[in-house]
Structure formats: C-alpha cells, structure tokens
Coordinates of C-alpha atoms in Angstrom, one line a residue:
M1 CA 29.5 5.6 -12.3
T2 CA 26.3 3.7 -12.9
E3 CA 26.0 0.4 -10.5
L4 CA 25.6 -2.7 -13.2
I5 CA 23.8 -5.9 -12.4
T6 CA 26.9 -8.1 -13.0
A7 CA 25.9 -11.8 -12.2
V8 CA 23.4 -13.8 -11.5
E9 CA 23.9 -16.7 -9.5
A10 CA 22.0 -20.1 -8.7
V11 CA 22.8 -23.0 -6.4
D12 CA 21.5 -26.3 -6.0
V13 CA 20.8 -26.4 -2.2
R14 CA 18.7 -29.2 0.0
F15 CA 18.1 -30.3 2.9
P16 CA 17.5 -34.3 3.7
T17 CA 14.4 -33.7 6.0
S18 CA 13.1 -37.3 4.5
R19 CA 15.1 -38.4 7.4
D20 CA 12.6 -38.0 9.8
L21 CA 9.9 -37.5 7.2
D22 CA 8.8 -33.5 8.3
G23 CA 7.3 -32.1 5.9
S24 CA 5.7 -35.5 5.0
D25 CA 2.3 -35.3 3.5
A26 CA -0.5 -37.7 1.6
M27 CA 1.1 -36.4 -1.5
N28 CA 4.6 -35.8 -0.5
P29 CA 5.6 -38.7 1.8
E30 CA 9.1 -38.2 1.9
P31 CA 10.1 -34.5 0.9
D32 CA 13.9 -33.2 0.8
Y33 CA 13.1 -29.6 1.2
S34 CA 15.0 -27.9 -1.1
A35 CA 15.7 -24.4 -2.8
A36 CA 16.9 -23.3 -6.1
Y37 CA 19.2 -20.8 -4.4
V38 CA 19.7 -17.2 -6.0
T39 CA 22.3 -14.6 -5.2
I40 CA 22.4 -11.1 -7.3
R41 CA 25.1 -9.0 -7.3
T42 CA 26.3 -5.9 -8.8
S43 CA 29.7 -3.9 -9.8
D44 CA 30.0 -1.7 -6.7
G45 CA 30.0 -5.6 -4.3
A46 CA 26.4 -5.1 -3.0
E47 CA 24.5 -8.5 -3.0
G48 CA 20.7 -9.7 -3.1
H49 CA 19.5 -13.0 -2.1
G50 CA 16.2 -15.4 -3.3
L51 CA 15.3 -18.7 -3.7
A52 CA 12.9 -21.0 -5.2
F53 CA 11.5 -23.7 -2.9
T54 CA 11.0 -27.2 -4.3
V55 CA 11.0 -30.7 -2.5
G56 CA 14.1 -32.4 -3.7
R57 CA 14.5 -34.0 -7.3
G58 CA 14.0 -31.5 -10.0
N59 CA 15.4 -29.0 -7.6
E60 CA 18.1 -28.6 -10.2
V61 CA 15.4 -27.8 -13.0
E62 CA 14.5 -25.2 -10.8
V63 CA 18.8 -23.9 -10.7
A64 CA 18.7 -24.5 -14.7
A65 CA 15.3 -22.3 -15.0
V66 CA 17.1 -19.2 -13.1
R67 CA 20.2 -19.3 -15.3
A68 CA 18.0 -19.2 -18.2
L69 CA 16.4 -16.1 -17.2
A70 CA 19.9 -14.7 -16.3
P71 CA 20.8 -13.0 -19.3
L72 CA 17.7 -10.9 -19.2
V73 CA 19.6 -9.6 -15.6
T74 CA 22.7 -9.4 -16.0
G75 CA 24.6 -6.2 -17.7
L76 CA 21.1 -3.8 -16.8
S77 CA 21.4 -0.7 -14.4
V78 CA 20.6 -1.7 -10.8
D79 CA 19.2 2.0 -10.5
E80 CA 16.9 1.3 -13.4
V81 CA 16.0 -1.7 -12.2
L82 CA 15.3 -0.5 -8.8
G83 CA 13.4 2.2 -10.2
G84 CA 10.7 0.4 -12.1
L85 CA 10.0 -3.2 -10.4
G86 CA 6.8 -3.6 -12.5
A87 CA 8.8 -3.6 -15.2
F88 CA 11.4 -5.5 -14.5
S89 CA 9.2 -8.2 -13.0
R90 CA 7.5 -8.3 -16.5
R91 CA 10.8 -8.5 -18.3
L92 CA 11.2 -11.8 -16.6
T93 CA 7.7 -13.9 -17.2
G94 CA 7.7 -11.8 -20.6
D95 CA 10.0 -13.2 -22.2
S96 CA 8.9 -14.2 -25.9
Q97 CA 10.7 -17.2 -25.6
L98 CA 10.9 -18.4 -22.4
R99 CA 7.3 -17.4 -22.1
W100 CA 6.4 -20.4 -23.3
L101 CA 7.6 -22.6 -20.8
G102 CA 4.8 -21.5 -18.9
P103 CA 3.4 -19.2 -18.9
E104 CA 3.4 -17.7 -16.0
K105 CA 3.6 -21.1 -14.2
G106 CA 5.4 -23.7 -13.5
A107 CA 9.7 -23.9 -13.2
I108 CA 10.4 -20.8 -15.2
H109 CA 7.7 -18.8 -13.7
M110 CA 9.2 -19.6 -10.0
A111 CA 12.7 -18.9 -11.1
A112 CA 11.6 -15.3 -12.1
A113 CA 10.4 -15.7 -8.3
A114 CA 13.5 -16.4 -6.7
I115 CA 15.0 -13.5 -9.4
V116 CA 12.3 -10.9 -8.1
N117 CA 13.2 -11.7 -4.5
A118 CA 16.8 -11.3 -5.3
V119 CA 16.3 -8.2 -6.3
W120 CA 13.8 -7.1 -3.6
D121 CA 16.3 -8.0 -1.3
L122 CA 19.2 -6.0 -2.9
H123 CA 16.8 -3.3 -2.8
G124 CA 15.7 -3.1 0.9
R125 CA 20.0 -4.1 1.5
R126 CA 20.9 -0.9 -0.6
R127 CA 17.5 0.9 1.2
G128 CA 18.5 0.1 4.7
K129 CA 15.1 -1.4 5.1
P130 CA 13.5 -4.9 5.7
V131 CA 10.9 -5.4 2.7
W132 CA 7.9 -5.5 4.5
L133 CA 8.8 -1.6 5.7
L134 CA 10.1 -1.0 2.7
L135 CA 6.6 -1.5 1.0
S136 CA 4.8 -0.2 3.3
E137 CA 6.7 3.4 2.7
L138 CA 5.9 3.3 -0.9
T139 CA 2.8 5.4 -2.0
P140 CA -0.1 4.1 -3.3
E141 CA 0.7 4.9 -6.9
Q142 CA 4.1 3.7 -6.7
L143 CA 2.4 0.4 -5.8
V144 CA 0.3 0.2 -8.1
D145 CA 3.0 0.8 -10.7
L146 CA 4.1 -2.7 -9.6
V147 CA 0.9 -4.3 -10.5
D148 CA 0.3 -5.9 -14.1
F149 CA -3.4 -4.7 -14.7
R150 CA -4.2 -6.4 -17.8
Y151 CA -5.4 -9.6 -17.7
L152 CA -7.0 -8.4 -13.9
E153 CA -9.2 -5.1 -14.6
D154 CA -12.0 -7.3 -15.0
A155 CA -11.9 -8.0 -11.4
L156 CA -9.5 -5.0 -10.1
T157 CA -9.0 -1.8 -11.7
R158 CA -6.2 0.3 -11.1
D159 CA -8.6 2.7 -9.7
E160 CA -10.0 0.6 -7.1
A161 CA -6.4 -0.4 -6.1
L162 CA -5.8 3.3 -5.6
D163 CA -8.7 3.3 -3.3
I164 CA -7.7 0.5 -1.4
L165 CA -4.1 1.4 -1.0
R166 CA -5.7 5.2 -0.1
R167 CA -8.5 3.7 2.3
A168 CA -5.2 2.3 4.3
E169 CA -3.0 5.0 4.2
P170 CA -3.9 6.8 7.4
G171 CA -3.0 4.3 9.8
R172 CA 0.2 3.1 8.5
A173 CA 2.4 4.7 10.9
E174 CA 0.2 3.2 14.0
R175 CA -0.4 -0.2 12.9
T176 CA 3.8 -0.4 12.0
T177 CA 4.4 0.7 15.8
H178 CA 2.0 -2.1 16.8
L179 CA 3.4 -4.8 14.1
L180 CA 6.7 -3.7 15.6
R181 CA 5.6 -4.0 19.5
H182 CA 3.4 -7.3 19.4
G183 CA 4.3 -9.2 15.9
Y184 CA 1.7 -10.5 13.5
P185 CA -0.1 -13.6 14.4
A186 CA 1.3 -16.9 13.8
Y187 CA -0.1 -20.7 13.0
T188 CA 1.8 -24.0 13.6
T189 CA 2.0 -27.1 11.5
T190 CA 4.7 -28.5 12.7
P191 CA 2.7 -30.8 14.9
G192 CA 0.9 -32.7 12.5
W193 CA 3.3 -33.9 9.1
L194 CA 1.8 -37.1 8.2
G195 CA 4.7 -39.2 9.1
Y196 CA 4.3 -38.3 12.7
D197 CA 3.5 -41.4 15.4
D198 CA 0.5 -40.2 17.9
E199 CA 2.4 -39.8 20.4
K200 CA 5.1 -37.2 18.9
L201 CA 1.2 -35.5 17.3
V202 CA -0.1 -35.1 20.8
R203 CA 3.0 -33.6 22.2
L204 CA 3.9 -32.0 19.3
S205 CA 0.4 -30.4 19.6
C206 CA 0.2 -29.3 23.5
E207 CA 3.6 -28.2 23.0
A208 CA 2.7 -25.7 20.5
V209 CA -0.2 -24.3 22.7
A210 CA 1.6 -23.7 25.8
D211 CA 3.9 -21.5 23.5
G212 CA 1.1 -19.2 22.7
F213 CA -0.5 -20.7 19.0
T214 CA -3.9 -20.1 19.2
Q215 CA -4.2 -22.9 15.9
I216 CA -2.3 -25.9 14.7
K217 CA -3.0 -27.8 11.3
L218 CA -2.5 -31.3 10.4
K219 CA -2.2 -33.5 7.5
V220 CA -4.8 -35.5 6.3
G221 CA -5.7 -37.3 2.9
A222 CA -4.2 -41.0 3.2
D223 CA -5.9 -43.7 5.1
P224 CA -9.5 -42.4 6.2
A225 CA -9.4 -44.4 9.5
D226 CA -5.6 -42.6 10.3
D227 CA -7.5 -39.2 9.7
E228 CA -10.1 -39.4 12.3
R229 CA -8.0 -41.4 15.1
R230 CA -5.4 -38.2 14.4
L231 CA -7.5 -35.2 14.2
R232 CA -9.9 -36.4 17.8
L233 CA -6.4 -37.1 19.0
A234 CA -5.2 -33.8 18.4
R235 CA -8.8 -31.9 19.6
E236 CA -8.4 -34.0 22.5
A237 CA -5.1 -32.4 23.5
V238 CA -5.4 -29.0 22.5
G239 CA -9.2 -28.7 23.7
P240 CA -12.5 -26.9 21.9
D241 CA -10.3 -23.4 21.9
I242 CA -8.0 -23.9 20.1
R243 CA -8.6 -23.9 15.7
I244 CA -7.2 -27.2 13.8
A245 CA -6.6 -27.0 10.3
V246 CA -6.3 -29.9 8.2
D247 CA -4.6 -30.2 4.3
A248 CA -4.9 -32.5 2.1
N249 CA -2.0 -31.3 -0.4
Q250 CA -4.6 -32.1 -3.6
A251 CA -5.1 -35.9 -2.5
W252 CA -8.7 -35.9 -2.9
G253 CA -11.2 -35.6 -6.2
V254 CA -14.2 -33.3 -5.5
R255 CA -16.8 -35.6 -4.0
Q256 CA -14.5 -37.7 -2.4
A257 CA -13.2 -34.4 -0.6
I258 CA -16.9 -33.8 0.3
D259 CA -17.3 -37.1 2.0
R260 CA -14.3 -37.4 3.6
M261 CA -14.2 -33.8 5.1
S262 CA -18.1 -34.4 6.0
A263 CA -16.9 -36.9 8.1
L264 CA -14.3 -35.1 10.0
A265 CA -17.0 -32.4 10.9
R266 CA -17.5 -33.3 14.0
Y267 CA -13.9 -32.0 15.5
D268 CA -15.0 -29.0 14.5
P269 CA -11.9 -28.1 11.3
Y270 CA -11.4 -24.9 10.8
W271 CA -10.5 -25.0 7.4
I272 CA -9.7 -27.8 5.0
E273 CA -6.8 -27.0 3.0
E274 CA -6.0 -27.7 -0.9
P275 CA -9.1 -30.2 -1.0
T276 CA -8.3 -31.2 -4.6
S277 CA -6.5 -30.4 -7.7
P278 CA -4.8 -26.5 -7.0
D279 CA -6.4 -26.0 -10.8
D280 CA -9.8 -27.0 -10.1
I281 CA -11.4 -23.5 -9.6
L282 CA -14.9 -24.7 -10.0
G283 CA -14.0 -28.0 -8.4
H284 CA -13.1 -25.6 -4.8
A285 CA -16.3 -23.8 -5.3
A286 CA -18.3 -26.9 -5.0
I287 CA -16.4 -28.3 -1.7
R288 CA -17.1 -25.1 -0.2
R289 CA -20.8 -24.7 -1.1
A290 CA -20.9 -28.5 0.1
L291 CA -18.9 -27.8 3.7
A292 CA -19.9 -24.5 4.5
P293 CA -19.4 -23.4 6.9
M294 CA -16.1 -24.9 7.3
K295 CA -13.9 -23.1 5.3
V296 CA -11.9 -24.0 2.0
A297 CA -8.4 -22.6 1.5
T298 CA -6.2 -23.0 -1.2
G299 CA -3.2 -21.1 -3.1
E300 CA 0.4 -22.8 -2.4
H301 CA 0.3 -24.1 -5.8
T302 CA -1.9 -21.7 -7.7
H303 CA 0.5 -20.2 -10.5
N304 CA -0.2 -16.5 -10.9
Q305 CA -2.5 -14.0 -10.4
V306 CA -5.0 -14.7 -12.8
M307 CA -5.8 -18.0 -11.2
F308 CA -6.3 -16.1 -7.7
K309 CA -8.3 -13.7 -9.5
Q310 CA -10.8 -16.5 -10.9
L311 CA -10.9 -18.3 -7.3
L312 CA -12.4 -15.0 -5.9
Q313 CA -14.5 -14.5 -8.6
A314 CA -15.7 -18.3 -8.5
E315 CA -16.3 -17.9 -4.8
A316 CA -14.1 -20.3 -4.5
I317 CA -12.2 -20.2 -1.1
D318 CA -12.2 -18.5 2.0
V319 CA -9.0 -18.3 2.8
L320 CA -6.2 -17.2 0.0
Q321 CA -3.0 -18.8 0.9
L322 CA -0.2 -16.9 -0.9
D323 CA 3.5 -18.0 -1.6
A324 CA 6.7 -16.0 -1.5
S325 CA 8.3 -18.4 -4.8
R326 CA 5.4 -19.7 -6.6
T327 CA 4.2 -17.0 -8.3
A328 CA 6.4 -14.3 -9.7
G329 CA 7.6 -13.1 -6.5
V330 CA 7.1 -10.3 -4.2
T331 CA 5.9 -8.1 -7.2
E332 CA 3.0 -10.1 -8.3
N333 CA 2.0 -10.4 -4.9
V334 CA 1.1 -7.0 -4.1
A335 CA -1.2 -7.9 -7.1
I336 CA -2.6 -10.9 -5.1
L337 CA -3.2 -9.1 -1.9
L338 CA -4.7 -6.3 -3.3
L339 CA -7.0 -8.7 -5.4
A340 CA -7.7 -9.8 -1.7
A341 CA -8.7 -6.8 -0.3
K342 CA -10.7 -6.1 -3.2
F343 CA -12.8 -9.5 -2.5
G344 CA -12.7 -9.1 1.2
V345 CA -11.0 -12.3 1.5
P346 CA -8.5 -13.1 4.3
V347 CA -5.0 -14.1 3.4
C348 CA -3.3 -16.5 5.7
P349 CA 0.4 -17.3 3.9
H350 CA 1.4 -20.8 2.9
A351 CA 5.3 -21.0 4.8
G352 CA 6.1 -24.9 4.9
G353 CA 9.3 -24.9 3.5
V354 CA 12.9 -23.8 3.6
G355 CA 13.2 -20.0 3.6
L356 CA 9.3 -19.6 2.9
C357 CA 8.4 -18.5 6.5
E358 CA 11.8 -16.0 6.3
M359 CA 10.3 -14.3 2.9
V360 CA 6.4 -14.6 3.0
Q361 CA 6.6 -12.8 6.7
H362 CA 7.2 -9.7 4.4
L363 CA 4.1 -10.2 2.4
A364 CA 1.9 -10.6 5.3
M365 CA 3.5 -7.5 7.2
F366 CA 2.9 -5.0 3.9
D367 CA -0.7 -6.2 3.7
Y368 CA -1.6 -5.2 7.4
V369 CA 0.6 -2.1 7.4
A370 CA -0.7 -0.8 3.5
V371 CA -3.7 -3.0 2.3
S372 CA -5.9 -4.4 4.2
G373 CA -5.3 -2.8 7.3
T374 CA -5.8 -5.8 9.7
T375 CA -4.9 -9.0 11.7
E376 CA -8.3 -10.2 11.7
D377 CA -8.6 -14.3 10.8
R378 CA -5.1 -13.5 9.4
V379 CA -2.3 -16.0 10.3
I380 CA 1.2 -17.0 9.2
E381 CA 2.0 -20.3 8.6
Y382 CA 5.1 -21.4 11.0
V383 CA 7.1 -24.6 10.7
D384 CA 10.3 -25.4 12.9
H385 CA 12.4 -26.6 10.4
L386 CA 15.7 -25.2 9.3
H387 CA 15.8 -21.9 10.3
E388 CA 18.9 -21.8 11.8
H389 CA 20.4 -21.7 8.3
F390 CA 19.3 -18.1 7.1
T391 CA 21.2 -15.6 8.4
D392 CA 18.2 -13.4 9.3
P393 CA 15.6 -16.4 10.3
V394 CA 12.1 -15.9 11.8
R395 CA 11.6 -15.1 15.3
I396 CA 8.6 -16.2 17.4
R397 CA 7.4 -15.0 20.6
D398 CA 3.9 -16.1 21.8
G399 CA 2.3 -17.5 18.7
H400 CA 3.5 -14.4 16.9
Y401 CA 6.2 -13.9 14.1
L402 CA 8.4 -10.7 15.1
A403 CA 8.5 -8.1 12.4
P404 CA 11.7 -8.5 10.9
T405 CA 14.5 -5.1 11.2
A406 CA 17.0 -6.4 9.2
P407 CA 17.3 -4.7 5.8
G408 CA 15.9 -6.8 2.7
I409 CA 13.8 -10.1 2.7
S410 CA 15.6 -12.1 4.8
A411 CA 16.5 -15.2 2.4
E412 CA 19.9 -15.3 2.8
L413 CA 21.3 -18.5 3.9
R414 CA 24.7 -19.0 5.7
P415 CA 27.5 -19.4 3.1
D416 CA 28.7 -22.8 5.7
S417 CA 24.5 -24.3 5.3
I418 CA 25.3 -23.6 1.5
A419 CA 28.4 -25.7 1.8
A420 CA 27.3 -28.4 4.0
H421 CA 24.2 -28.9 1.4
R422 CA 25.3 -28.0 -1.5
F423 CA 24.0 -30.8 -3.9
P424 CA 25.4 -33.7 -5.2
D425 CA 29.3 -33.0 -3.8
G426 CA 27.7 -30.8 -0.3
P427 CA 29.6 -33.5 2.5
V428 CA 25.6 -34.1 3.7
W429 CA 25.3 -35.9 0.6
T430 CA 28.1 -37.3 -0.1
R431 CA 28.0 -38.9 3.3
Q432 CA 24.6 -40.1 2.6
A433 CA 25.9 -41.3 -0.7
T434 CA 28.7 -43.7 0.7
A435 CA 26.5 -44.7 3.7

C-alpha cells in the first residue's frame, strides 16, 4: 500500500522572551521568540516536525504562508517525496504563482523551509537516524542530486561539488566517531544580549568561560559609549585568549560600520556580524576591506543560495552564517555548504532563536563529516533559552554540542509547551492579556 502525506499542519507558537529581554539587540529590542510550527502527517500515522523562526508579531503571516503551500504537499506519495527531496524542494519554491511572493525569499521561502525540514525530520524518523547522520551516509551523487545548480554554475558546478564530496568521503567514518565522542565546538551569545545590565554581562561571560566556551558574542549597534563600555568589561572579564565576536544586527550604514568598529578594534573583536543591510553585498565587501584583519560575518538574513554565492564571489565575508529556516531548509543548505567549501570560507551557523540550535547542529555536523571535513575556526552559535520545550533538546558539554542520536532533526516541540504558548489563546498569552 502506498503511504501518502495526509496533512500539513501549522500552529502559531510564541514565547514571551521580551519580559526578560532575552534575545534583545539593536534592531530587535524586545523580541518574543516564536515559531510557525509545522507537523507533517502520513497515512500510516507517522509524523515529521519543522518550524520557521520569527520574533513575534507577523508569526501569523508565516503560519498563513505554510498553509498556502500545504496543498502542494498533501496527497503526495511518501516514498516519492523522500526518494526525490531535491525535486520536492523545487516543487515548493518553484510554484509559478506562490513563487511571485518571493521569489525564493521572505515569508514564503521560510514557510518552504519549515515544510522541507519537517519532511527531512520524517525521513530521519523512518530511517531511525538523526538527520546529520542520514545526510552523511548519502553518496556524493545522492547529495548533489539535492542541489539546483541552475543559478550556481558560474560559481559551483555539479562536477566541482562531486569532487568536494568525494575528497571528504574516505574520512567520514573516522569523523563520525570523533563527533560522537567529542561533539562539535560551540560559542555562546547568552552573555551578550543588549538589554542585559553590566553585572549580568560580566557574570554570564565568566560563567561561559567556566563552562568551556572559548568564544562569546556581544550585541552592539545602539549607543557608541555603551558598546565601548560593554566590550571593555567583557574583555576584562574573560581575558585576552577568549574570542569575543560582536553583532550589530544590521544597525549601521557602510561608513558608520567602519567607523564604529574601528573605534572598538582595541578590544580585539573576533568578527563583526551583520554590520549593515543583509542585502548589501558590495557594502559588506567594502567593510571587510576596511576592517581587515578583523573578520566580517553574515548570513542569518541571507535569503537564498544565490545571495550566498554572490557574497562569496565578491569576497565580502570571512564567516558564513547559514540559518536552518531562512533559506529553504536542509536541501538548500546542502548547496550553501558546498559553496562555502568551494570558496574555503568557514561556516559558523546562526542559532539565536527558538529551535534553531536544535536544527542547525545537524547541518554543521554533516558539513564536518561529509563536506569540509574540519572544525577549524568553526563554531555553532548557542543560546541558553527555550530548549526545555523540545523533546530532543540540544546537549552542551565543555563548550561543545553533543551529537544528537535520536531520529529526525530535533525540532519536535513538547505538546504541553505548544498548548501553553499557542497564540493568542494559550494560557501564557491569555494570562498576559488579563494582567
């Protein structure tokens, strides 16, 4: 009997992180970490889970986008979808009418990511494997079949991608063993939210070092004097050997970014993240030239693989920060990892948001095992918020992500958490409305 996808469900789930200013930065001073949470159901009773991350208002738009794509998915054969995940992804991103809403960007593309990730979660569950391992066991030919090379061939051809994957193939088993024993390096943004006072910043920075992290990140981009003071306090707290990255969250123009970071250079910031508009490829290139050897990092708001291609071609970034749900999920991120490997740029994934740590760890670990073959100068972002709401939360030990072993992509929310935080009728929100 042919099993079919019978439903694509989307729920608006929001967490009131603005109450304690968790997640606060120069452009998002009071975010409520939220998810357009997707469940794929099949005729044999199986499920797959994924999500698109937002910061509160507008999450209902993301839910609506998922529901708009759902008719393209329901009724499909499970085996055909899982046997052709590249074609499935292109089905979602290439629909002639819905594509107009992007194309391949914004809410409709993020909705595709939530569905694609849910389907990969279903795939992992059916195979009994975490998605990082499922990907790592695919042949080079199966991996390149996931990639749409149409807009990439001037930077990365199918043959070049195959060469990258074949070179990494002999060491896969050894790296898998190492990953399961030692984990993958992490850095933490937990100390650095802009809304935290100085005492909390210093305390959390010291705690991060004690917990084994060798890199932390601070938010900048509001008041120049505050930026200088906070970075000075953090550097005094952690000493000269701990990397401190800073993140402006797009707050500055190009000239302003150069001036503001030049003034902070005395504190040896490891990278400046999102110094200007995420769409300004040439602006990032200009900032990188002016601030070298300070590194420039971006990617969490980069819409698609074509923009990543151009950032790499323009030599605009030193660090590529892909996101699990900004581009079209696992499938498009395979292409982005291959682009990064072609250009020799390290990938340090973005994970500042609900569920992003859980999902993006799979991409970085797959990259280590089967693509780049290294963790040198590579770290996954970690934030210490909201993991308790997931059935398979991330595990951190001595500043490293421990490799997930449960099947799927680790995105399943606990039913009680969904019920409590469902917007606008969950108890968390109805209590707030009557307070």
